[in-house]
PDB file of C-alpha atoms in Angstrom:
ATOM      1  CA  MET A  20      21.672  15.234   0.211  1.00  0.00           C
ATOM      2  CA  LYS A  21      22.654  11.064  -1.305  1.00  0.00           C
ATOM      3  CA  THR A  22      21.872   9.638  -4.686  1.00  0.00           C
ATOM      4  CA  VAL A  23      21.122   6.316  -3.966  1.00  0.00           C
ATOM      5  CA  LEU A  24      20.818   3.377  -6.712  1.00  0.00           C
ATOM      6  CA  LEU A  25      18.836   0.827  -5.643  1.00  0.00           C
ATOM      7  CA  THR A  26      17.970  -2.353  -8.159  1.00  0.00           C
ATOM      8  CA  GLY A  27      15.555  -4.282  -7.824  1.00  0.00           C
ATOM      9  CA  ALA A  28      13.176  -1.104  -8.252  1.00  0.00           C
ATOM     10  CA  THR A  29      10.034  -2.112  -9.518  1.00  0.00           C
ATOM     11  CA  GLY A  30       9.810  -5.659  -6.840  1.00  0.00           C
ATOM     12  CA  PHE A  31       8.142  -6.306  -4.129  1.00  0.00           C
ATOM     13  CA  VAL A  32       9.976  -4.923  -1.750  1.00  0.00           C
ATOM     14  CA  GLY A  33      12.029  -2.192  -3.582  1.00  0.00           C
ATOM     15  CA  ARG A  34       9.243  -0.788  -5.092  1.00  0.00           C
ATOM     16  CA  GLN A  35       8.472  -0.115  -1.217  1.00  0.00           C
ATOM     17  CA  ILE A  36      12.222   1.207  -0.753  1.00  0.00           C
ATOM     18  CA  VAL A  37      11.305   3.308  -3.369  1.00  0.00           C
ATOM     19  CA  ASN A  38       8.739   4.926  -1.508  1.00  0.00           C
ATOM     20  CA  TYR A  39      10.911   5.451   1.942  1.00  0.00           C
ATOM     21  CA  LEU A  40      13.586   7.000  -0.163  1.00  0.00           C
ATOM     22  CA  SER A  41      11.722   9.374  -1.277  1.00  0.00           C
ATOM     23  CA  LYS A  42      10.808  10.684   1.379  1.00  0.00           C
ATOM     24  CA  THR A  43      14.138  10.973   2.424  1.00  0.00           C
ATOM     25  CA  GLY A  44      15.175  13.508   0.020  1.00  0.00           C
ATOM     26  CA  SER A  45      17.264  11.442  -1.723  1.00  0.00           C
ATOM     27  CA  SER A  46      18.162  11.547  -4.957  1.00  0.00           C
ATOM     28  CA  ILE A  47      16.852   7.708  -6.357  1.00  0.00           C
ATOM     29  CA  VAL A  48      18.539   6.568  -9.418  1.00  0.00           C
ATOM     30  CA  PRO A  49      16.358   3.215  -9.735  1.00  0.00           C
ATOM     31  CA  VAL A  50      17.852  -0.426 -11.692  1.00  0.00           C
ATOM     32  CA  ILE A  51      15.331  -1.852 -13.651  1.00  0.00           C
ATOM     33  CA  ARG A  52      14.466  -3.705 -16.557  1.00  0.00           C
ATOM     34  CA  VAL A  53      13.737  -2.885 -19.867  1.00  0.00           C
ATOM     35  CA  GLY A  54      10.240  -1.756 -20.637  1.00  0.00           C
ATOM     36  CA  LYS A  55       9.514  -1.227 -17.170  1.00  0.00           C
ATOM     37  CA  GLU A  56      10.325   2.887 -17.276  1.00  0.00           C
ATOM     38  CA  SER A  57       6.927   4.270 -16.949  1.00  0.00           C
ATOM     39  CA  GLU A  58       6.836   2.823 -12.948  1.00  0.00           C
ATOM     40  CA  PHE A  59       8.172   5.998 -12.648  1.00  0.00           C
ATOM     41  CA  ASN A  60       6.585   8.912 -13.786  1.00  0.00           C
ATOM     42  CA  ALA A  61       5.377  10.121 -10.873  1.00  0.00           C
ATOM     43  CA  THR A  62       7.479   8.952  -8.626  1.00  0.00           C
ATOM     44  CA  PRO A  63       9.613  11.805  -7.074  1.00  0.00           C
ATOM     45  CA  ASN A  64      12.935  12.401  -6.733  1.00  0.00           C
ATOM     46  CA  ILE A  65      13.835  10.162  -9.382  1.00  0.00           C
ATOM     47  CA  GLU A  66      17.569  11.442 -11.109  1.00  0.00           C
ATOM     48  CA  ARG A  67      17.618   8.766 -13.749  1.00  0.00           C
ATOM     49  CA  VAL A  68      16.523   5.627 -15.095  1.00  0.00           C
ATOM     50  CA  VAL A  69      18.743   3.053 -15.669  1.00  0.00           C
ATOM     51  CA  THR A  70      17.379  -0.363 -17.708  1.00  0.00           C
ATOM     52  CA  SER A  71      18.682  -3.481 -18.615  1.00  0.00           C
ATOM     53  CA  SER A  72      17.905  -6.719 -19.995  1.00  0.00           C
ATOM     54  CA  ASP A  73      19.235  -7.800 -17.478  1.00  0.00           C
ATOM     55  CA  ILE A  74      21.648  -7.076 -14.653  1.00  0.00           C
ATOM     56  CA  PHE A  75      22.854  -9.929 -13.305  1.00  0.00           C
ATOM     57  CA  GLN A  76      24.736  -9.741 -16.868  1.00  0.00           C
ATOM     58  CA  GLU A  77      26.174  -6.379 -16.909  1.00  0.00           C
ATOM     59  CA  THR A  78      30.211  -5.943 -17.217  1.00  0.00           C
ATOM     60  CA  GLU A  79      32.249  -4.315 -13.563  1.00  0.00           C
ATOM     61  CA  ASP A  80      32.758  -1.225 -17.012  1.00  0.00           C
ATOM     62  CA  TRP A  81      28.655  -0.796 -16.993  1.00  0.00           C
ATOM     63  CA  TRP A  82      27.932  -0.755 -13.116  1.00  0.00           C
ATOM     64  CA  ALA A  83      31.165   1.600 -12.755  1.00  0.00           C
ATOM     65  CA  HIS A  84      29.211   3.942 -15.189  1.00  0.00           C
ATOM     66  CA  GLN A  85      25.851   3.552 -14.426  1.00  0.00           C
ATOM     67  CA  CYS A  86      27.129   4.170 -10.275  1.00  0.00           C
ATOM     68  CA  ARG A  87      29.073   7.359 -10.854  1.00  0.00           C
ATOM     69  CA  GLY A  88      28.178   9.898  -8.877  1.00  0.00           C
ATOM     70  CA  VAL A  89      26.543   7.808  -6.553  1.00  0.00           C
ATOM     71  CA  ASP A  90      26.688   7.407  -3.072  1.00  0.00           C
ATOM     72  CA  ILE A  91      24.938   4.523  -1.531  1.00  0.00           C
ATOM     73  CA  VAL A  92      23.754   1.857  -3.999  1.00  0.00           C
ATOM     74  CA  ILE A  93      21.221  -0.757  -2.478  1.00  0.00           C
ATOM     75  CA  HIS A  94      21.449  -4.291  -4.260  1.00  0.00           C
ATOM     76  CA  ALA A  95      17.741  -6.146  -3.133  1.00  0.00           C
ATOM     77  CA  ALA A  96      17.471  -7.647  -7.270  1.00  0.00           C
ATOM     78  CA  TRP A  97      17.769 -10.906  -7.470  1.00  0.00           C
ATOM     79  CA  TYR A  98      15.854 -14.018  -9.103  1.00  0.00           C
ATOM     80  CA  THR A  99      12.996 -15.014  -6.629  1.00  0.00           C
ATOM     81  CA  LYS A 100      10.168 -17.235  -8.656  1.00  0.00           C
ATOM     82  CA  PRO A 101       7.913 -18.579  -6.176  1.00  0.00           C
ATOM     83  CA  GLY A 102       8.146 -22.327  -6.402  1.00  0.00           C
ATOM     84  CA  ALA A 103      11.169 -22.122  -8.567  1.00  0.00           C
ATOM     85  CA  TYR A 104      14.003 -19.479  -6.766  1.00  0.00           C
ATOM     86  CA  LEU A 105      15.674 -21.211  -3.677  1.00  0.00           C
ATOM     87  CA  HIS A 106      17.292 -24.652  -6.045  1.00  0.00           C
ATOM     88  CA  SER A 107      16.984 -22.519  -8.922  1.00  0.00           C
ATOM     89  CA  SER A 108      21.045 -22.227 -10.804  1.00  0.00           C
ATOM     90  CA  LYS A 109      20.141 -18.918 -11.585  1.00  0.00           C
ATOM     91  CA  ASN A 110      21.589 -18.035  -8.109  1.00  0.00           C
ATOM     92  CA  VAL A 111      24.642 -18.864  -9.440  1.00  0.00           C
ATOM     93  CA  ASP A 112      24.161 -16.362 -11.615  1.00  0.00           C
ATOM     94  CA  CYS A 113      22.935 -13.403  -9.395  1.00  0.00           C
ATOM     95  CA  LEU A 114      25.646 -13.857  -6.874  1.00  0.00           C
ATOM     96  CA  ILE A 115      28.690 -13.921  -9.939  1.00  0.00           C
ATOM     97  CA  GLY A 116      26.656 -10.486 -11.071  1.00  0.00           C
ATOM     98  CA  SER A 117      26.044  -9.137  -7.970  1.00  0.00           C
ATOM     99  CA  LEU A 118      29.893  -9.619  -7.313  1.00  0.00           C
ATOM    100  CA  THR A 119      30.662  -7.811 -10.633  1.00  0.00           C
ATOM    101  CA  LEU A 120      28.089  -4.755  -9.399  1.00  0.00           C
ATOM    102  CA  ALA A 121      29.664  -4.378  -5.878  1.00  0.00           C
ATOM    103  CA  LYS A 122      33.407  -4.106  -7.628  1.00  0.00           C
ATOM    104  CA  GLY A 123      31.949  -1.297 -10.453  1.00  0.00           C
ATOM    105  CA  ALA A 124      30.375   0.458  -7.504  1.00  0.00           C
ATOM    106  CA  ILE A 125      33.685   0.721  -5.840  1.00  0.00           C
ATOM    107  CA  LYS A 126      35.793   1.453  -8.831  1.00  0.00           C
ATOM    108  CA  ALA A 127      32.651   4.187  -9.240  1.00  0.00           C
ATOM    109  CA  GLY A 128      33.733   5.802  -5.325  1.00  0.00           C
ATOM    110  CA  ILE A 129      30.278   5.150  -3.332  1.00  0.00           C
ATOM    111  CA  SER A 130      30.859   5.354   0.181  1.00  0.00           C
ATOM    112  CA  ARG A 131      28.522   2.954   0.951  1.00  0.00           C
ATOM    113  CA  PHE A 132      26.839  -0.744  -0.649  1.00  0.00           C
ATOM    114  CA  VAL A 133      23.991  -2.647   1.352  1.00  0.00           C
ATOM    115  CA  GLY A 134      22.726  -6.377   0.400  1.00  0.00           C
ATOM    116  CA  ILE A 135      19.809  -7.837   0.608  1.00  0.00           C
ATOM    117  CA  GLY A 136      19.971 -11.584   2.109  1.00  0.00           C
ATOM    118  CA  THR A 137      17.969 -14.282   3.486  1.00  0.00           C
ATOM    119  CA  CYS A 138      17.121 -15.911   7.048  1.00  0.00           C
ATOM    120  CA  PHE A 139      17.156 -18.704   5.680  1.00  0.00           C
ATOM    121  CA  GLU A 140      21.583 -18.166   5.611  1.00  0.00           C
ATOM    122  CA  TYR A 141      21.105 -18.887   9.526  1.00  0.00           C
ATOM    123  CA  ASP A 142      21.252 -22.011  10.757  1.00  0.00           C
ATOM    124  CA  LEU A 143      17.907 -22.791  11.202  1.00  0.00           C
ATOM    125  CA  ALA A 144      17.994 -25.584  13.787  1.00  0.00           C
ATOM    126  CA  VAL A 145      18.241 -23.034  16.612  1.00  0.00           C
ATOM    127  CA  LYS A 146      14.239 -21.477  15.868  1.00  0.00           C
ATOM    128  CA  THR A 147      15.647 -18.196  17.430  1.00  0.00           C
ATOM    129  CA  VAL A 148      18.067 -16.122  16.066  1.00  0.00           C
ATOM    130  CA  LEU A 149      20.283 -13.591  16.223  1.00  0.00           C
ATOM    131  CA  VAL A 150      22.492 -11.033  13.651  1.00  0.00           C
ATOM    132  CA  ASN A 151      25.604 -13.436  15.122  1.00  0.00           C
ATOM    133  CA  THR A 152      23.520 -17.091  14.875  1.00  0.00           C
ATOM    134  CA  PRO A 153      25.661 -19.518  12.673  1.00  0.00           C
ATOM    135  CA  LEU A 154      24.875 -19.342   9.213  1.00  0.00           C
ATOM    136  CA  ARG A 155      24.065 -22.795   7.626  1.00  0.00           C
ATOM    137  CA  PRO A 156      22.601 -22.474   4.302  1.00  0.00           C
ATOM    138  CA  LEU A 157      20.653 -25.468   2.916  1.00  0.00           C
ATOM    139  CA  THR A 158      19.764 -24.418  -0.327  1.00  0.00           C
ATOM    140  CA  PRO A 159      20.998 -22.822  -3.986  1.00  0.00           C
ATOM    141  CA  TYR A 160      19.228 -19.288  -2.727  1.00  0.00           C
ATOM    142  CA  ALA A 161      20.452 -19.111   0.999  1.00  0.00           C
ATOM    143  CA  SER A 162      24.299 -20.603  -0.087  1.00  0.00           C
ATOM    144  CA  ALA A 163      24.390 -17.859  -2.786  1.00  0.00           C
ATOM    145  CA  LYS A 164      22.962 -14.676  -0.674  1.00  0.00           C
ATOM    146  CA  ALA A 165      25.345 -15.413   2.569  1.00  0.00           C
ATOM    147  CA  SER A 166      28.250 -16.884  -0.185  1.00  0.00           C
ATOM    148  CA  LEU A 167      27.796 -12.174  -1.540  1.00  0.00           C
ATOM    149  CA  PHE A 168      28.179 -11.252   2.140  1.00  0.00           C
ATOM    150  CA  LEU A 169      30.756 -13.186   3.447  1.00  0.00           C
ATOM    151  CA  GLY A 170      32.517 -12.217  -0.086  1.00  0.00           C
ATOM    152  CA  LEU A 171      31.670  -8.274   0.742  1.00  0.00           C
ATOM    153  CA  ASN A 172      31.826  -8.273   4.533  1.00  0.00           C
ATOM    154  CA  HIS A 173      35.432  -7.765   4.589  1.00  0.00           C
ATOM    155  CA  TRP A 174      36.451  -6.960   1.319  1.00  0.00           C
ATOM    156  CA  MET A 175      34.213  -3.671   1.393  1.00  0.00           C
ATOM    157  CA  GLU A 176      36.204  -2.818   4.580  1.00  0.00           C
ATOM    158  CA  LEU A 177      39.021  -2.991   2.770  1.00  0.00           C
ATOM    159  CA  GLN A 178      38.013  -1.344   0.323  1.00  0.00           C
ATOM    160  CA  ASP A 179      37.392   1.494   2.946  1.00  0.00           C
ATOM    161  CA  VAL A 180      33.152   1.268   1.772  1.00  0.00           C
ATOM    162  CA  GLU A 181      31.063   0.505   4.257  1.00  0.00           C
ATOM    163  CA  PHE A 182      28.500  -2.361   3.964  1.00  0.00           C
ATOM    164  CA  GLY A 183      26.038  -3.324   5.742  1.00  0.00           C
ATOM    165  CA  TRP A 184      23.371  -6.426   5.193  1.00  0.00           C
ATOM    166  CA  CYS A 185      19.380  -6.320   5.999  1.00  0.00           C
ATOM    167  CA  ARG A 186      18.389 -10.385   6.091  1.00  0.00           C
ATOM    168  CA  LEU A 187      14.886 -10.623   5.380  1.00  0.00           C
ATOM    169  CA  PHE A 188      12.155 -13.297   7.046  1.00  0.00           C
ATOM    170  CA  TYR A 189       8.745 -13.424   5.791  1.00  0.00           C
ATOM    171  CA  LEU A 190       7.303 -10.389   4.074  1.00  0.00           C
ATOM    172  CA  TYR A 191       3.662 -10.295   2.852  1.00  0.00           C
ATOM    173  CA  GLY A 192       1.489  -7.419   1.586  1.00  0.00           C
ATOM    174  CA  GLU A 193       1.121  -5.363  -1.371  1.00  0.00           C
ATOM    175  CA  GLY A 194       2.971  -6.491  -4.214  1.00  0.00           C
ATOM    176  CA  GLU A 195       3.286  -9.552  -2.947  1.00  0.00           C
ATOM    177  CA  HIS A 196       3.101 -12.807  -5.760  1.00  0.00           C
ATOM    178  CA  GLU A 197      -0.408 -14.636  -6.226  1.00  0.00           C
ATOM    179  CA  LEU A 198       1.079 -17.979  -5.665  1.00  0.00           C
ATOM    180  CA  ARG A 199       2.743 -17.217  -1.738  1.00  0.00           C
ATOM    181  CA  LEU A 200       0.503 -18.361   1.257  1.00  0.00           C
ATOM    182  CA  VAL A 201      -0.847 -14.716   1.930  1.00  0.00           C
ATOM    183  CA  PRO A 202      -2.583 -14.050  -1.673  1.00  0.00           C
ATOM    184  CA  TYR A 203      -3.159 -17.643  -2.202  1.00  0.00           C
ATOM    185  CA  ILE A 204      -5.435 -18.039   1.160  1.00  0.00           C
ATOM    186  CA  HIS A 205      -6.834 -14.502  -0.036  1.00  0.00           C
ATOM    187  CA  ARG A 206      -7.692 -15.856  -3.676  1.00  0.00           C
ATOM    188  CA  GLN A 207      -8.973 -19.202  -2.309  1.00  0.00           C
ATOM    189  CA  LEU A 208     -11.613 -17.638  -0.060  1.00  0.00           C
ATOM    190  CA  ALA A 209     -12.558 -15.302  -2.144  1.00  0.00           C
ATOM    191  CA  ALA A 210     -13.728 -17.236  -4.302  1.00  0.00           C
ATOM    192  CA  GLY A 211     -15.994 -19.818  -2.270  1.00  0.00           C
ATOM    193  CA  MET A 212     -12.705 -22.220  -3.137  1.00  0.00           C
ATOM    194  CA  GLU A 213     -10.826 -24.245  -0.528  1.00  0.00           C
ATOM    195  CA  ALA A 214      -7.151 -23.622   0.557  1.00  0.00           C
ATOM    196  CA  ASN A 215      -5.399 -26.301   1.028  1.00  0.00           C
ATOM    197  CA  LEU A 216      -2.586 -26.159   3.234  1.00  0.00           C
ATOM    198  CA  THR A 217       0.043 -27.825   5.928  1.00  0.00           C
ATOM    199  CA  ASN A 218      -0.990 -28.712   9.634  1.00  0.00           C
ATOM    200  CA  GLY A 219      -0.053 -25.322  10.107  1.00  0.00           C
ATOM    201  CA  SER A 220       1.364 -26.045  13.447  1.00  0.00           C
ATOM    202  CA  GLN A 221       4.891 -23.726  11.440  1.00  0.00           C
ATOM    203  CA  VAL A 222       6.267 -20.819  13.905  1.00  0.00           C
ATOM    204  CA  ARG A 223       7.317 -17.662  11.616  1.00  0.00           C
ATOM    205  CA  ASP A 224       8.216 -14.435  12.050  1.00  0.00           C
ATOM    206  CA  PHE A 225       5.832 -12.164   9.740  1.00  0.00           C
ATOM    207  CA  LEU A 226       6.558  -8.641   8.786  1.00  0.00           C
ATOM    208  CA  ASP A 227       4.886  -6.336   6.042  1.00  0.00           C
ATOM    209  CA  VAL A 228       6.845  -5.342   3.664  1.00  0.00           C
ATOM    210  CA  SER A 229       5.979  -1.734   4.036  1.00  0.00           C
ATOM    211  CA  ASP A 230       7.877  -2.362   7.488  1.00  0.00           C
ATOM    212  CA  ALA A 231       9.782  -4.136   5.738  1.00  0.00           C
ATOM    213  CA  ALA A 232      10.983  -1.529   3.426  1.00  0.00           C
ATOM    214  CA  ARG A 233      10.965   1.214   6.060  1.00  0.00           C
ATOM    215  CA  LEU A 234      13.556  -0.499   8.786  1.00  0.00           C
ATOM    216  CA  ILE A 235      15.729  -1.586   4.902  1.00  0.00           C
ATOM    217  CA  THR A 236      15.549   2.426   4.093  1.00  0.00           C
ATOM    218  CA  LYS A 237      16.477   3.445   7.867  1.00  0.00           C
ATOM    219  CA  PHE A 238      19.243   1.663   7.522  1.00  0.00           C
ATOM    220  CA  ALA A 239      20.960   2.450   4.650  1.00  0.00           C
ATOM    221  CA  MET A 240      21.207   5.688   4.738  1.00  0.00           C
ATOM    222  CA  SER A 241      22.223   5.212   8.461  1.00  0.00           C
ATOM    223  CA  ASP A 242      26.042   5.115   9.600  1.00  0.00           C
ATOM    224  CA  LYS A 243      25.376   1.377  10.533  1.00  0.00           C
ATOM    225  CA  GLN A 244      27.241  -1.306   9.873  1.00  0.00           C
ATOM    226  CA  GLY A 245      27.371  -5.475  10.031  1.00  0.00           C
ATOM    227  CA  ALA A 246      23.895  -7.236   9.806  1.00  0.00           C
ATOM    228  CA  VAL A 247      20.962  -6.169  10.650  1.00  0.00           C
ATOM    229  CA  ASN A 248      17.253  -8.837  10.445  1.00  0.00           C
ATOM    230  CA  ILE A 249      14.596  -7.035   9.352  1.00  0.00           C
ATOM    231  CA  CYS A 250      11.584  -8.873  11.144  1.00  0.00           C
ATOM    232  CA  SER A 251       9.205  -7.912  13.929  1.00  0.00           C
ATOM    233  CA  GLY A 252      10.432 -10.678  16.159  1.00  0.00           C
ATOM    234  CA  ILE A 253       6.539 -11.887  16.602  1.00  0.00           C
ATOM    235  CA  PRO A 254       6.275 -15.713  16.507  1.00  0.00           C
ATOM    236  CA  VAL A 255       3.354 -16.125  14.552  1.00  0.00           C
ATOM    237  CA  THR A 256       1.584 -19.871  13.119  1.00  0.00           C
ATOM    238  CA  ILE A 257       1.058 -20.923   9.583  1.00  0.00           C
ATOM    239  CA  ARG A 258      -2.452 -22.205  11.515  1.00  0.00           C
ATOM    240  CA  GLN A 259      -3.256 -18.325  13.346  1.00  0.00           C
ATOM    241  CA  ILE A 260      -2.078 -16.553   9.474  1.00  0.00           C
ATOM    242  CA  ALA A 261      -4.773 -18.440   7.927  1.00  0.00           C
ATOM    243  CA  GLU A 262      -7.164 -18.272  10.540  1.00  0.00           C
ATOM    244  CA  THR A 263      -6.827 -14.460  10.955  1.00  0.00           C
ATOM    245  CA  ILE A 264      -7.508 -14.345   7.140  1.00  0.00           C
ATOM    246  CA  ALA A 265     -10.604 -16.507   6.647  1.00  0.00           C
ATOM    247  CA  ASP A 266     -12.044 -14.927   9.887  1.00  0.00           C
ATOM    248  CA  GLN A 267     -12.531 -11.612   7.520  1.00  0.00           C
ATOM    249  CA  TYR A 268     -14.679 -14.056   4.865  1.00  0.00           C
ATOM    250  CA  GLY A 269     -16.408 -15.845   7.882  1.00  0.00           C
ATOM    251  CA  ARG A 270     -14.826 -18.670   5.948  1.00  0.00           C
ATOM    252  CA  ARG A 271     -12.955 -21.293   8.651  1.00  0.00           C
ATOM    253  CA  ASP A 272     -14.577 -24.140   6.986  1.00  0.00           C
ATOM    254  CA  LEU A 273     -12.526 -23.395   3.521  1.00  0.00           C
ATOM    255  CA  LEU A 274      -9.102 -23.954   5.534  1.00  0.00           C
ATOM    256  CA  LYS A 275      -7.945 -27.583   4.670  1.00  0.00           C
ATOM    257  CA  PHE A 276      -5.328 -27.950   7.048  1.00  0.00           C
ATOM    258  CA  GLY A 277      -2.615 -31.261   6.089  1.00  0.00           C
ATOM    259  CA  GLU A 278      -4.224 -31.315   2.951  1.00  0.00           C
ATOM    260  CA  ARG A 279      -0.414 -29.867   1.352  1.00  0.00           C
ATOM    261  CA  GLU A 280       2.935 -31.565   2.572  1.00  0.00           C
ATOM    262  CA  GLU A 281       5.725 -29.654   4.107  1.00  0.00           C
ATOM    263  CA  ASN A 282       8.641 -29.184   2.667  1.00  0.00           C
ATOM    264  CA  SER A 283      11.543 -31.206   3.928  1.00  0.00           C
ATOM    265  CA  PHE A 284      13.468 -28.109   3.638  1.00  0.00           C
ATOM    266  CA  ASP A 285      10.932 -26.003   5.347  1.00  0.00           C
ATOM    267  CA  PRO A 286      12.337 -25.807   9.182  1.00  0.00           C
ATOM    268  CA  PRO A 287       9.895 -25.834  11.631  1.00  0.00           C
ATOM    269  CA  HIS A 288      10.882 -22.548  13.662  1.00  0.00           C
ATOM    270  CA  VAL A 289      12.134 -19.679  12.209  1.00  0.00           C
ATOM    271  CA  LEU A 290      12.050 -16.125  14.956  1.00  0.00           C
ATOM    272  CA  GLY A 291      14.492 -13.521  14.235  1.00  0.00           C
ATOM    273  CA  ILE A 292      14.971 -10.909  17.274  1.00  0.00           C
ATOM    274  CA  PRO A 293      15.535  -7.812  15.104  1.00  0.00           C
ATOM    275  CA  ASP A 294      18.125  -5.198  16.557  1.00  0.00           C
ATOM    276  CA  ASN A 295      16.718  -2.610  18.042  1.00  0.00           C
ATOM    277  CA  GLY A 296      19.703  -0.453  18.869  1.00  0.00           C
ATOM    278  CA  VAL A 297      20.462   0.138  14.874  1.00  0.00           C
ATOM    279  CA  LEU A 298      16.805  -0.183  13.951  1.00  0.00           C
ATOM    280  CA  GLU A 299      14.402   1.614  15.913  1.00  0.00           C
ATOM    281  CA  TRP A 300      10.670   1.172  15.106  1.00  0.00           C
ATOM    282  CA  GLY A 301      10.319   5.236  15.185  1.00  0.00           C
TER     283      GLY A 301
END
C-alpha cells in the first residue's frame, strides 16, 4: 500500500487523478488551496489534506514536513489560467517552487516523483512526436516545464529516486474551464449563438481528461521511469471536433470558421505517439 501526495488535487486533471488513486487503495494526501478542504469530505482513502495559500511560495522544509511518510509525489499543480498561462511570468514562480518541492520531497525520503509536462515542450515542427523527439519550447509555459524535466531527470537518479514525466496533449472533459474550446462551442450553440472559430484546419491529438488521469495514475503506480506521452495517437481537426459538437444541437450553421485569427505560436499539426509498452489502455 502506497501513500501518494498529489498537488493540484482540485484542478482539471488533479481531481480526476484523485478518483483513480482512490480505486487503487492508496492513501492520498491532496495538496490544495486554503478553503477547498470540503471537496474531499466524501472521498475515500484520504489520509490527510494539506492546505496552502500558494504552494509555489512554500519552503523546502515545509515540503519535507508535508512529504513525511509519503512514497510517491504526483505534481499536477501549475498556473493554467486560459488566455494567460502560456506567456505569464508566473511560470518562473511555478518552476522555482516545483524545484523546491522536489528538494523537500527528497529530504523526506520519497521513493518516486512524477511530474506533469506538456506536448509544447517538443519541437512541434516535427508534427508527429515520440518521447525522444527533440525539445524546442516556444513559450514561457513550455520552457518552464521543459526546464523542470531537464533539471530533475538526472538529479533524481543521483538521489536514488524514481522519476517519471507525463506530457499531456489536448485534454477535454469534466471540469474543463469554460473559456477552452469544447466548453465554448457547447455554450454558444446551446444558447443559439454563433461560435467564432479559426479556419479549423489544425490537426490535434485530443483525449478525455478521465482517460488521461487513468494513464497518469497507472504510470505513477508503476516502476516505469522517464517521459511518456499522455495522448490518444488519433489525429482530428478542429473543424471535425466543432462539427461533432454542432451535430448534437443540429446547428452546424452556427459554426463560423475563419472568424478568429490563429495564434502565431499555435502549431498546425500536433499528434503524439503513445508508448503502449508503458501505458496500456486496459
